[in-house]
PDB file of C-alpha atoms in Angstrom:
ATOM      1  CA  UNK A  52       2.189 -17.018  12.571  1.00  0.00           C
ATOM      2  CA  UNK A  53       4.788 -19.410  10.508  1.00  0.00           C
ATOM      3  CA  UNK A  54       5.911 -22.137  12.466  1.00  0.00           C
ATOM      4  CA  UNK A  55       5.358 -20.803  15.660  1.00  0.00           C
ATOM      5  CA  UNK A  56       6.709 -17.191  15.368  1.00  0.00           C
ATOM      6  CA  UNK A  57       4.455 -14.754  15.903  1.00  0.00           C
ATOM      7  CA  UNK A  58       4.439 -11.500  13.255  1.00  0.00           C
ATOM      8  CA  UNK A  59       4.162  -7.726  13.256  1.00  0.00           C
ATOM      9  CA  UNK A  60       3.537  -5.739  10.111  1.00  0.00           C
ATOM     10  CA  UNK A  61       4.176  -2.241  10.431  1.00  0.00           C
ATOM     11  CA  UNK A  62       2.960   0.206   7.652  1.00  0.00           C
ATOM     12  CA  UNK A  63       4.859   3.676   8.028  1.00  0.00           C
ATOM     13  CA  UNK A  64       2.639   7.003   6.453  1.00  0.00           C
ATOM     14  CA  UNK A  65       3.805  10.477   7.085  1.00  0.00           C
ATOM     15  CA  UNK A  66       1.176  12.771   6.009  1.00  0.00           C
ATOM     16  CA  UNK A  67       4.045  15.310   4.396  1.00  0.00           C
ATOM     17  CA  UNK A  68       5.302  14.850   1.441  1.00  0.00           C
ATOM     18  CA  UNK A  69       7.061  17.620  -0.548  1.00  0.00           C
ATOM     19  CA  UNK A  70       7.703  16.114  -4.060  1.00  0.00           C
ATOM     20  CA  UNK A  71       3.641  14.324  -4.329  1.00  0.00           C
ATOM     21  CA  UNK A  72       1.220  15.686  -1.720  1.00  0.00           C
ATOM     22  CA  UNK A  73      -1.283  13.280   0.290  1.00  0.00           C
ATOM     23  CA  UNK A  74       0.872  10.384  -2.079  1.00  0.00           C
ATOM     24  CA  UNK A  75      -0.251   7.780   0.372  1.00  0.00           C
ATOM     25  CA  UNK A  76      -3.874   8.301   0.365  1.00  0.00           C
ATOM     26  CA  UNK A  77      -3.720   8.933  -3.577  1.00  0.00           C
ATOM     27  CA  UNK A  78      -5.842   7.214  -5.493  1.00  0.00           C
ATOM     28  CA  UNK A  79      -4.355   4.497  -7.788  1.00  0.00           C
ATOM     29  CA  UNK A  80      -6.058   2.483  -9.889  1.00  0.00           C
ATOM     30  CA  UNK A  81      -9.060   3.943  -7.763  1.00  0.00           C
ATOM     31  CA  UNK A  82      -7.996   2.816  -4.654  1.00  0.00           C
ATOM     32  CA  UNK A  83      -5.972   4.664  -2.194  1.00  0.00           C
ATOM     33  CA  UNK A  84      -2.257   3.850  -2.327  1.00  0.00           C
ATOM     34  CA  UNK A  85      -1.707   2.817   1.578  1.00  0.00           C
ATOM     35  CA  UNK A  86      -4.880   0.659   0.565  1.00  0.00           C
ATOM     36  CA  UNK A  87      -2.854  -1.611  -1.344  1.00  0.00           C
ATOM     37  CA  UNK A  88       0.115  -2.462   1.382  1.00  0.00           C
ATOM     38  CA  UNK A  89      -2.875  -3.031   3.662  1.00  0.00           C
ATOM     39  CA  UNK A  90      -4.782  -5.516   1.291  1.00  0.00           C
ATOM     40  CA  UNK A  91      -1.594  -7.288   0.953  1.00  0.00           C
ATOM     41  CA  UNK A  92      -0.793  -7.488   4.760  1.00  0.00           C
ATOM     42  CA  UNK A  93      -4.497  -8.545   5.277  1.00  0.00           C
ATOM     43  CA  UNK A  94      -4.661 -11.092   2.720  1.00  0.00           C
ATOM     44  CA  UNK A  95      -1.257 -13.077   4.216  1.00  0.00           C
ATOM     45  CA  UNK A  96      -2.125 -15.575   6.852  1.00  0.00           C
ATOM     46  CA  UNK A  97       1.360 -15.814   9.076  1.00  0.00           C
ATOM     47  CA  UNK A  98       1.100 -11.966   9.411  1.00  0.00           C
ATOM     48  CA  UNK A  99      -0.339 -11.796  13.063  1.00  0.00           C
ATOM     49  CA  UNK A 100      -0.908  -8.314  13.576  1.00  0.00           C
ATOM     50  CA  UNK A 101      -1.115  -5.170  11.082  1.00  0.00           C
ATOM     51  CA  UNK A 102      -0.151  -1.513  12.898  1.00  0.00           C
ATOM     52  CA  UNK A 103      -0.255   1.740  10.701  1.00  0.00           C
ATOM     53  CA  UNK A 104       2.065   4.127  11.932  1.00  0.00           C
ATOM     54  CA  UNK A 105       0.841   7.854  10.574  1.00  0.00           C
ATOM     55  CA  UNK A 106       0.572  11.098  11.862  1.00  0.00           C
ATOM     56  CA  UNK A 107      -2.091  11.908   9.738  1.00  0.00           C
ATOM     57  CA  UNK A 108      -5.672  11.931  10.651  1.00  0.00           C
ATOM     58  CA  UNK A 109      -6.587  11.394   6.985  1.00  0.00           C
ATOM     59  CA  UNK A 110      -4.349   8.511   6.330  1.00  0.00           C
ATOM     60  CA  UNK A 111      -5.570   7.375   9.717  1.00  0.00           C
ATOM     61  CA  UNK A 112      -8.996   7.552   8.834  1.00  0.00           C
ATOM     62  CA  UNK A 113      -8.503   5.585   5.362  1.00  0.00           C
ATOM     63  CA  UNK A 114      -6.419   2.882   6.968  1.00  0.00           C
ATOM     64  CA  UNK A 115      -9.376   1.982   9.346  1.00  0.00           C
ATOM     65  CA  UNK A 116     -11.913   1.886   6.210  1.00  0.00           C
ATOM     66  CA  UNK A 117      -9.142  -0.945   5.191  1.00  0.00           C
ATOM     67  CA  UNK A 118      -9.476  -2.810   8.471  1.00  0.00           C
ATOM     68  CA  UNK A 119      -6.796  -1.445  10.359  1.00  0.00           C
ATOM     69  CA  UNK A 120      -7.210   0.397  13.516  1.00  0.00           C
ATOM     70  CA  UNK A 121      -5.128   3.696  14.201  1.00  0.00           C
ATOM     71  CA  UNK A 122      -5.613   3.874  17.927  1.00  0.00           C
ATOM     72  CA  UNK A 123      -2.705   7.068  18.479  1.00  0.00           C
ATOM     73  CA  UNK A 124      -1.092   8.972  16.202  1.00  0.00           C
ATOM     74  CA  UNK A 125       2.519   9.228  15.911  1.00  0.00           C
ATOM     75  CA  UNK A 126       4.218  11.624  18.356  1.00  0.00           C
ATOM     76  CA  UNK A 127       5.244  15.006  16.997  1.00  0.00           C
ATOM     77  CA  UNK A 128       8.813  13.867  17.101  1.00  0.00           C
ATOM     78  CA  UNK A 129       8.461  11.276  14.883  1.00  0.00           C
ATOM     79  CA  UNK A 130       6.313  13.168  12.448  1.00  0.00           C
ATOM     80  CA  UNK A 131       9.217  15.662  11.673  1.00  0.00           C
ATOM     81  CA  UNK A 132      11.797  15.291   7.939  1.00  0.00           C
ATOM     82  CA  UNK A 133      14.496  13.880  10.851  1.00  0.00           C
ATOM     83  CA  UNK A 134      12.892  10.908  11.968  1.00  0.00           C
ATOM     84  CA  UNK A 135      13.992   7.840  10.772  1.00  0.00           C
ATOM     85  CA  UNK A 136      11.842   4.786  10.349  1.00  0.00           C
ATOM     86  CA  UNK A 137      14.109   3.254  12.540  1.00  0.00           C
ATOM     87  CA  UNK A 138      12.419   5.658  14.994  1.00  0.00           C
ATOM     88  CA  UNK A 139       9.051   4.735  13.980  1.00  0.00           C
ATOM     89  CA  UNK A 140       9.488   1.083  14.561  1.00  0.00           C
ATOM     90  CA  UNK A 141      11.014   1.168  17.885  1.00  0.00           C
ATOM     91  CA  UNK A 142       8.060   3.177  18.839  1.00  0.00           C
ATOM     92  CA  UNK A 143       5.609   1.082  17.558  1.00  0.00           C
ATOM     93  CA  UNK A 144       7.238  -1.644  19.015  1.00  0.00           C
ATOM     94  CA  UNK A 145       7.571  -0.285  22.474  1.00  0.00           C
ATOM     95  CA  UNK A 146       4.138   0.463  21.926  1.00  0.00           C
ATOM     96  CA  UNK A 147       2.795  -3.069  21.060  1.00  0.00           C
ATOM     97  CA  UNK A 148       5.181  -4.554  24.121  1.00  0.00           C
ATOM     98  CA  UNK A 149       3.976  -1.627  26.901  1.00  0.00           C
ATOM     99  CA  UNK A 150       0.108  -3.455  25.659  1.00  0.00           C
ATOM    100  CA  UNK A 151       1.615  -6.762  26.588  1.00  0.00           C
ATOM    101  CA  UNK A 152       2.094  -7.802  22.693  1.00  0.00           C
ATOM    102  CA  UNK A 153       5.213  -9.355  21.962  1.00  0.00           C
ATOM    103  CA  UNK A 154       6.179 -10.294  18.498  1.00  0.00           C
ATOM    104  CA  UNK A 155       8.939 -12.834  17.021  1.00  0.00           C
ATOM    105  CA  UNK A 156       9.559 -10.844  13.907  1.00  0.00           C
ATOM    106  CA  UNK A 157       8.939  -7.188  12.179  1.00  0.00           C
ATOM    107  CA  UNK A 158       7.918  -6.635   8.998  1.00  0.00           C
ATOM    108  CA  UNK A 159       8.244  -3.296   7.459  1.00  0.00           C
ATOM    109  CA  UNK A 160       6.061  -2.604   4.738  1.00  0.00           C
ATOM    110  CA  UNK A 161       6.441   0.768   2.613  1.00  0.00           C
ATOM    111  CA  UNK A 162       3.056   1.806   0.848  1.00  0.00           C
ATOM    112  CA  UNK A 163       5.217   3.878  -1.560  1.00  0.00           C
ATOM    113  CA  UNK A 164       6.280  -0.060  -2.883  1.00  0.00           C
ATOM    114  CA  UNK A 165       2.729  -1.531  -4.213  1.00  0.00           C
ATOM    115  CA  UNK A 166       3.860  -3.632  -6.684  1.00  0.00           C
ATOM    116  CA  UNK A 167       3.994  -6.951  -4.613  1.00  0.00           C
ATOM    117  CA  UNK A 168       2.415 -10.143  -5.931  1.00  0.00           C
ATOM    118  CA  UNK A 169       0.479 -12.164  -4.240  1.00  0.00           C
ATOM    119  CA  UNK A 170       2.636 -14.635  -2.663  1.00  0.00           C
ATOM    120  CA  UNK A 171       5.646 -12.240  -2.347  1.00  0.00           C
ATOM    121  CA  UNK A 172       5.309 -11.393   1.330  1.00  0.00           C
ATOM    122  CA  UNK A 173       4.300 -15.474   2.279  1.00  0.00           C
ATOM    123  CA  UNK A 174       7.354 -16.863   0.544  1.00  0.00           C
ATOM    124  CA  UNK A 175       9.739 -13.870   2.141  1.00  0.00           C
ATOM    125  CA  UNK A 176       8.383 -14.689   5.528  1.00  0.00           C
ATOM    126  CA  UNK A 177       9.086 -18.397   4.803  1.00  0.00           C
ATOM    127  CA  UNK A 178      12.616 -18.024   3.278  1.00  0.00           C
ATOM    128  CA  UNK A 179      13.782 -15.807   6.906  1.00  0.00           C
ATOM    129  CA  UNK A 180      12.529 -18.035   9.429  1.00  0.00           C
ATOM    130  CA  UNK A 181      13.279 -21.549   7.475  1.00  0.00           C
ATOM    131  CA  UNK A 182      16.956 -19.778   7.503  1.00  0.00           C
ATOM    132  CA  UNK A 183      16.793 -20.081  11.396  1.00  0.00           C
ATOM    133  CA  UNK A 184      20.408 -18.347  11.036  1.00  0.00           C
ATOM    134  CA  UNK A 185      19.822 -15.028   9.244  1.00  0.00           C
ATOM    135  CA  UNK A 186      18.947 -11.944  11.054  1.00  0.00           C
ATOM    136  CA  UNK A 187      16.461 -10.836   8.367  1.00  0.00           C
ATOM    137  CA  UNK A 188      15.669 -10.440   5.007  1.00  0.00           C
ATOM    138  CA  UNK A 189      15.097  -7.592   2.428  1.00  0.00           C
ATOM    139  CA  UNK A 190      13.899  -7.158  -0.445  1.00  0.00           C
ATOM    140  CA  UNK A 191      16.334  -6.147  -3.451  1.00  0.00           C
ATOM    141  CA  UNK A 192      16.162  -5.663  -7.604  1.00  0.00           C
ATOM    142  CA  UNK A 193      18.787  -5.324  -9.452  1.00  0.00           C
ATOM    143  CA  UNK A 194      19.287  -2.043 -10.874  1.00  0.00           C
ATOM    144  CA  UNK A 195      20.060  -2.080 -14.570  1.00  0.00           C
ATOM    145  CA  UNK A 196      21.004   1.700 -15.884  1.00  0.00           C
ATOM    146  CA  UNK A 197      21.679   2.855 -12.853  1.00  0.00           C
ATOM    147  CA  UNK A 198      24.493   0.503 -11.929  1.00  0.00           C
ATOM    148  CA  UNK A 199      27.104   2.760  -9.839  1.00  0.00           C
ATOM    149  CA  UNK A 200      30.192   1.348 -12.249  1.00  0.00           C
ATOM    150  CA  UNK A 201      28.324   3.613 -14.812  1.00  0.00           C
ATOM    151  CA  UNK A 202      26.517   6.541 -12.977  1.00  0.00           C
ATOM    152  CA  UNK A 203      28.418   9.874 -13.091  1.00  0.00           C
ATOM    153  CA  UNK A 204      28.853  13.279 -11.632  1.00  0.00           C
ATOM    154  CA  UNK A 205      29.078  16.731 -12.608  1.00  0.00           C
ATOM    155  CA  UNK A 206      32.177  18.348 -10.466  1.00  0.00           C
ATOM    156  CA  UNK A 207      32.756  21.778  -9.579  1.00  0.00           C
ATOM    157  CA  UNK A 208      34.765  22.289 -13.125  1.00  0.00           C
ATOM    158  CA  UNK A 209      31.061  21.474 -14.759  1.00  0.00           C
ATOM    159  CA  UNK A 210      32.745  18.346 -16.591  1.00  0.00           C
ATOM    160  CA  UNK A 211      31.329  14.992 -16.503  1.00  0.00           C
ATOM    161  CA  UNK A 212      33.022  12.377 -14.042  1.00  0.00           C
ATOM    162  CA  UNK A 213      32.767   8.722 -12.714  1.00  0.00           C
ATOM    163  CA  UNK A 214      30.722   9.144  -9.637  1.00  0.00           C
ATOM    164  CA  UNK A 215      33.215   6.782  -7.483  1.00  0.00           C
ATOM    165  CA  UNK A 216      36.599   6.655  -8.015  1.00  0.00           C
ATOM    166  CA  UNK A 217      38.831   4.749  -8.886  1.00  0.00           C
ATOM    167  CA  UNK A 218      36.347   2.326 -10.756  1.00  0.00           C
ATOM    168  CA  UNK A 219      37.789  -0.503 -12.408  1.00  0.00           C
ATOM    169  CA  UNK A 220      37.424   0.177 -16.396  1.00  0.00           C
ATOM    170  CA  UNK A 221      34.668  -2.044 -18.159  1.00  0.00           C
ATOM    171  CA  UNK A 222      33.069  -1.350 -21.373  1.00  0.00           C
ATOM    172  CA  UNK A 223      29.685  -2.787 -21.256  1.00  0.00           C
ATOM    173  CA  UNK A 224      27.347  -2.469 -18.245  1.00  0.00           C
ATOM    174  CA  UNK A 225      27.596  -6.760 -18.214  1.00  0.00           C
ATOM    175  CA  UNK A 226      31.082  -7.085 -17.144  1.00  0.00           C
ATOM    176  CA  UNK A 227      30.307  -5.519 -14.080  1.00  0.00           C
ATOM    177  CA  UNK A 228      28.974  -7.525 -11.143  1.00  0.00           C
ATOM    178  CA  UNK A 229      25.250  -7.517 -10.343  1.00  0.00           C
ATOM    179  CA  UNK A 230      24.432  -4.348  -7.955  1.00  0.00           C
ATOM    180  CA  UNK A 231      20.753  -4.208  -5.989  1.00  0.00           C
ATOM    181  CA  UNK A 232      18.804  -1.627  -4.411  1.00  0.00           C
ATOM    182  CA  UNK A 233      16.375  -2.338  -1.512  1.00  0.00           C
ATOM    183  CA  UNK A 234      13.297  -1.847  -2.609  1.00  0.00           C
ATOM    184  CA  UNK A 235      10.531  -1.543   0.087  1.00  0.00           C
ATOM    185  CA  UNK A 236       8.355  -4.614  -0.974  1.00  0.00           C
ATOM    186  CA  UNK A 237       9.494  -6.489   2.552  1.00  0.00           C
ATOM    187  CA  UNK A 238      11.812  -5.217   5.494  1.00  0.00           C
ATOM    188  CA  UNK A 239      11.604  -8.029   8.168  1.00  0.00           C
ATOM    189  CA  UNK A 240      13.796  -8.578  10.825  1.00  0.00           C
ATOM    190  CA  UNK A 241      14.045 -10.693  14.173  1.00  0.00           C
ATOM    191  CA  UNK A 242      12.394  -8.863  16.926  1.00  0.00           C
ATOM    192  CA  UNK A 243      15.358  -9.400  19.407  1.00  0.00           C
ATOM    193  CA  UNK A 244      17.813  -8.325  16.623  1.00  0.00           C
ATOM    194  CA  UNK A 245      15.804  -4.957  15.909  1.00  0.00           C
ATOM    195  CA  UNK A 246      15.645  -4.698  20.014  1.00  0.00           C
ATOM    196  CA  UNK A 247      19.400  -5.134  20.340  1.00  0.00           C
ATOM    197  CA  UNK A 248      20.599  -2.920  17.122  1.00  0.00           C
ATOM    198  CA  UNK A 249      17.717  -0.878  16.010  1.00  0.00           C
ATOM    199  CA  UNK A 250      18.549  -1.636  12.500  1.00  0.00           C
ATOM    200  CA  UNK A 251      17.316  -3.989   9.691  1.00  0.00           C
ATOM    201  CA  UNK A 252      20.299  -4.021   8.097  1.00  0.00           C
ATOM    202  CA  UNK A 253      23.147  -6.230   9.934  1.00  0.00           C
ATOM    203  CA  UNK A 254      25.794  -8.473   8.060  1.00  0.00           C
ATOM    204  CA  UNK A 255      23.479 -11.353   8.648  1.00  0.00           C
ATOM    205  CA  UNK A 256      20.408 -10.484   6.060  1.00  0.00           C
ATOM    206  CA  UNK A 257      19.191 -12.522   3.476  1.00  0.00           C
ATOM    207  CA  UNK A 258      18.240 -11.320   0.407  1.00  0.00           C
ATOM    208  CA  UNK A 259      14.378 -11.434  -1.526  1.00  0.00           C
ATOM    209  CA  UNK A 260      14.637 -10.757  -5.332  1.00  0.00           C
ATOM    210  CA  UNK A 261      11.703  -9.096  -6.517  1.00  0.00           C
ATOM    211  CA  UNK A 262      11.469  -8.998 -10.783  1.00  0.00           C
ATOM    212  CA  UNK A 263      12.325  -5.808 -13.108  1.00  0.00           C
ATOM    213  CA  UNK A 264       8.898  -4.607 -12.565  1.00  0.00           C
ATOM    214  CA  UNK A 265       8.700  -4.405  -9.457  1.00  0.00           C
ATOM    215  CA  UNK A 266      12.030  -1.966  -9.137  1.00  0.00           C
ATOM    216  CA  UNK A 267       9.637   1.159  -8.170  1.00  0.00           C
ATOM    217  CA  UNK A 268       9.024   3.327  -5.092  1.00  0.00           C
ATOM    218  CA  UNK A 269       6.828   6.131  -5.501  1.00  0.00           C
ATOM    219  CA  UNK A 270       8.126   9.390  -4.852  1.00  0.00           C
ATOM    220  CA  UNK A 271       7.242  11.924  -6.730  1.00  0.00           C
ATOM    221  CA  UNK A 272       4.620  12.219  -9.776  1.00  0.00           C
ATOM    222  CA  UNK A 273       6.661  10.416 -12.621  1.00  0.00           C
ATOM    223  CA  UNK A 274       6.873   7.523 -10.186  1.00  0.00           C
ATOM    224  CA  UNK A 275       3.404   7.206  -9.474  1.00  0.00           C
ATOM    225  CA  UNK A 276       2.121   7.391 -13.289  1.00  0.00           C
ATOM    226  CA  UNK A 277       4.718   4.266 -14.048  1.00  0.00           C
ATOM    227  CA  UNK A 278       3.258   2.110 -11.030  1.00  0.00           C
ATOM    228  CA  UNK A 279      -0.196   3.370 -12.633  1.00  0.00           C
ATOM    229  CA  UNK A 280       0.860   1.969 -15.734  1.00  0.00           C
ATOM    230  CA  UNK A 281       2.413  -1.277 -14.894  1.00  0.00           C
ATOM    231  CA  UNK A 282      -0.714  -2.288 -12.108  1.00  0.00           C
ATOM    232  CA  UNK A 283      -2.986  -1.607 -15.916  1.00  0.00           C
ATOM    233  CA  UNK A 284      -0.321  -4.419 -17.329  1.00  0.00           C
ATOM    234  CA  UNK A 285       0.168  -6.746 -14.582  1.00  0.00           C
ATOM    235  CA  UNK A 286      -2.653  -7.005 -12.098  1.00  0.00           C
ATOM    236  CA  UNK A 287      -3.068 -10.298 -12.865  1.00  0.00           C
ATOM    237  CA  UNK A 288       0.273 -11.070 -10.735  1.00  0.00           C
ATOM    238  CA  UNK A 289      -1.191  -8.817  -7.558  1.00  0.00           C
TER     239      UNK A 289
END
């Protein structure tokens, strides 16, 4: 709880995953990934409650040798490719509020996204509800190479092309403004906003900068041997 506003984290695990099998119960560094979103919920105080949404006995089973209870798996509908984390959330929370839990704000909290530092989801939590205005806020680096004024395509012709047109012409990657991806360090959102659009994104979010570093989600094997690598350089910051 921060200043009176009561907090759900919700940690989202499918068991399936095509491009790295079992990636959330992988071990990194030795411990499994989910492990590390988990530590990190745990370990801030204004996060009230912590719900692992998964509908995978093994994940399950892990995320209550991290402290976390995994009362129900998630319905079969929501364990299919198609269903959104949107889905997931609205579950959970219609879960948490049919148990006679009600919650301020939602924080979504990716366990393909370890790289957080310590204070990263505190001072996120802070910046949303000191901004009493903002719907939510999300957490964004700013991509570098793959800025869309330089990313390209490959058309039908098998000739290389701008990837959207009719870009302005620049000739260094600096004269372009600053582009961001959402990076799934911190999702959080108002609880009546999430209620009333089922959505994180509105035109009312905030933004959290998160450094060069952190810009990694894991997804497939490449992706897990650079967070590997950079948790080996930086685990001082974590």
């Amino acid at each position: 709880m921060y200043k009176q506003k009561k907090i759900v984290a919700i940690i989202t695990a499918r068991g399936g995953s095509k491009a790295l099998p079992k990636k959330n119960i992988l071990p990194l560094q030795g411990k499994p990934l989910i492990g590390w979103t988990i530590d990190q919920a745990r370990n801030c105080a204004y996060i009230d409650e912590i719900v692992v949404s998964t509908d995978c006995p093994e994940i399950a089973k892990v995320s209550e040798q991290f402290g976390v209870k995994v009362p129900n798996l998630r319905p079969a509908e929501l364990a299919m490719d198609t269903a959104s984390s949107m889905d997931v959330v609205a579950h959970v929370l219609n879960s948490l509020e049919n148990a006679g839990k009600y919650f301020d704000h939602i924080v979504l909290l990716e366990p393909t996204s370890p790289l957080r530092k310590k204070d990263d989801l505190t001072c996120a939590i802070q910046q949303l509800i000191d901004n009493e205005n903002a719907d939510g806020i999300i957490s964004v680096g700013e991509v570098h190479m793959e800025h869309p004024m330089i990313v390209k395509k490959i058309t039908d012709a098998n000739r290389i092309a701008s990837y959207i047109d009719d870009l302005k012409k620049i000739t260094q990657r600096q004269q372009a403004d600053k582009a961001y991806f959402p990076y799934g360090v911190i999702y959080m959102v108002k609880a009546s906003v999430f209620k009333a659009k089922k959505m994180f994104y509105t035109d009312n979010v905030i933004p959290y900068h998160i450094e060069r570093w952190q810009n990694y989600e894991i997804d497939d094997i490449w992706d897990f041997i650079c967070v590997e690598a950079i948790l080996n350089k930086q685990c001082g910051e974590l």
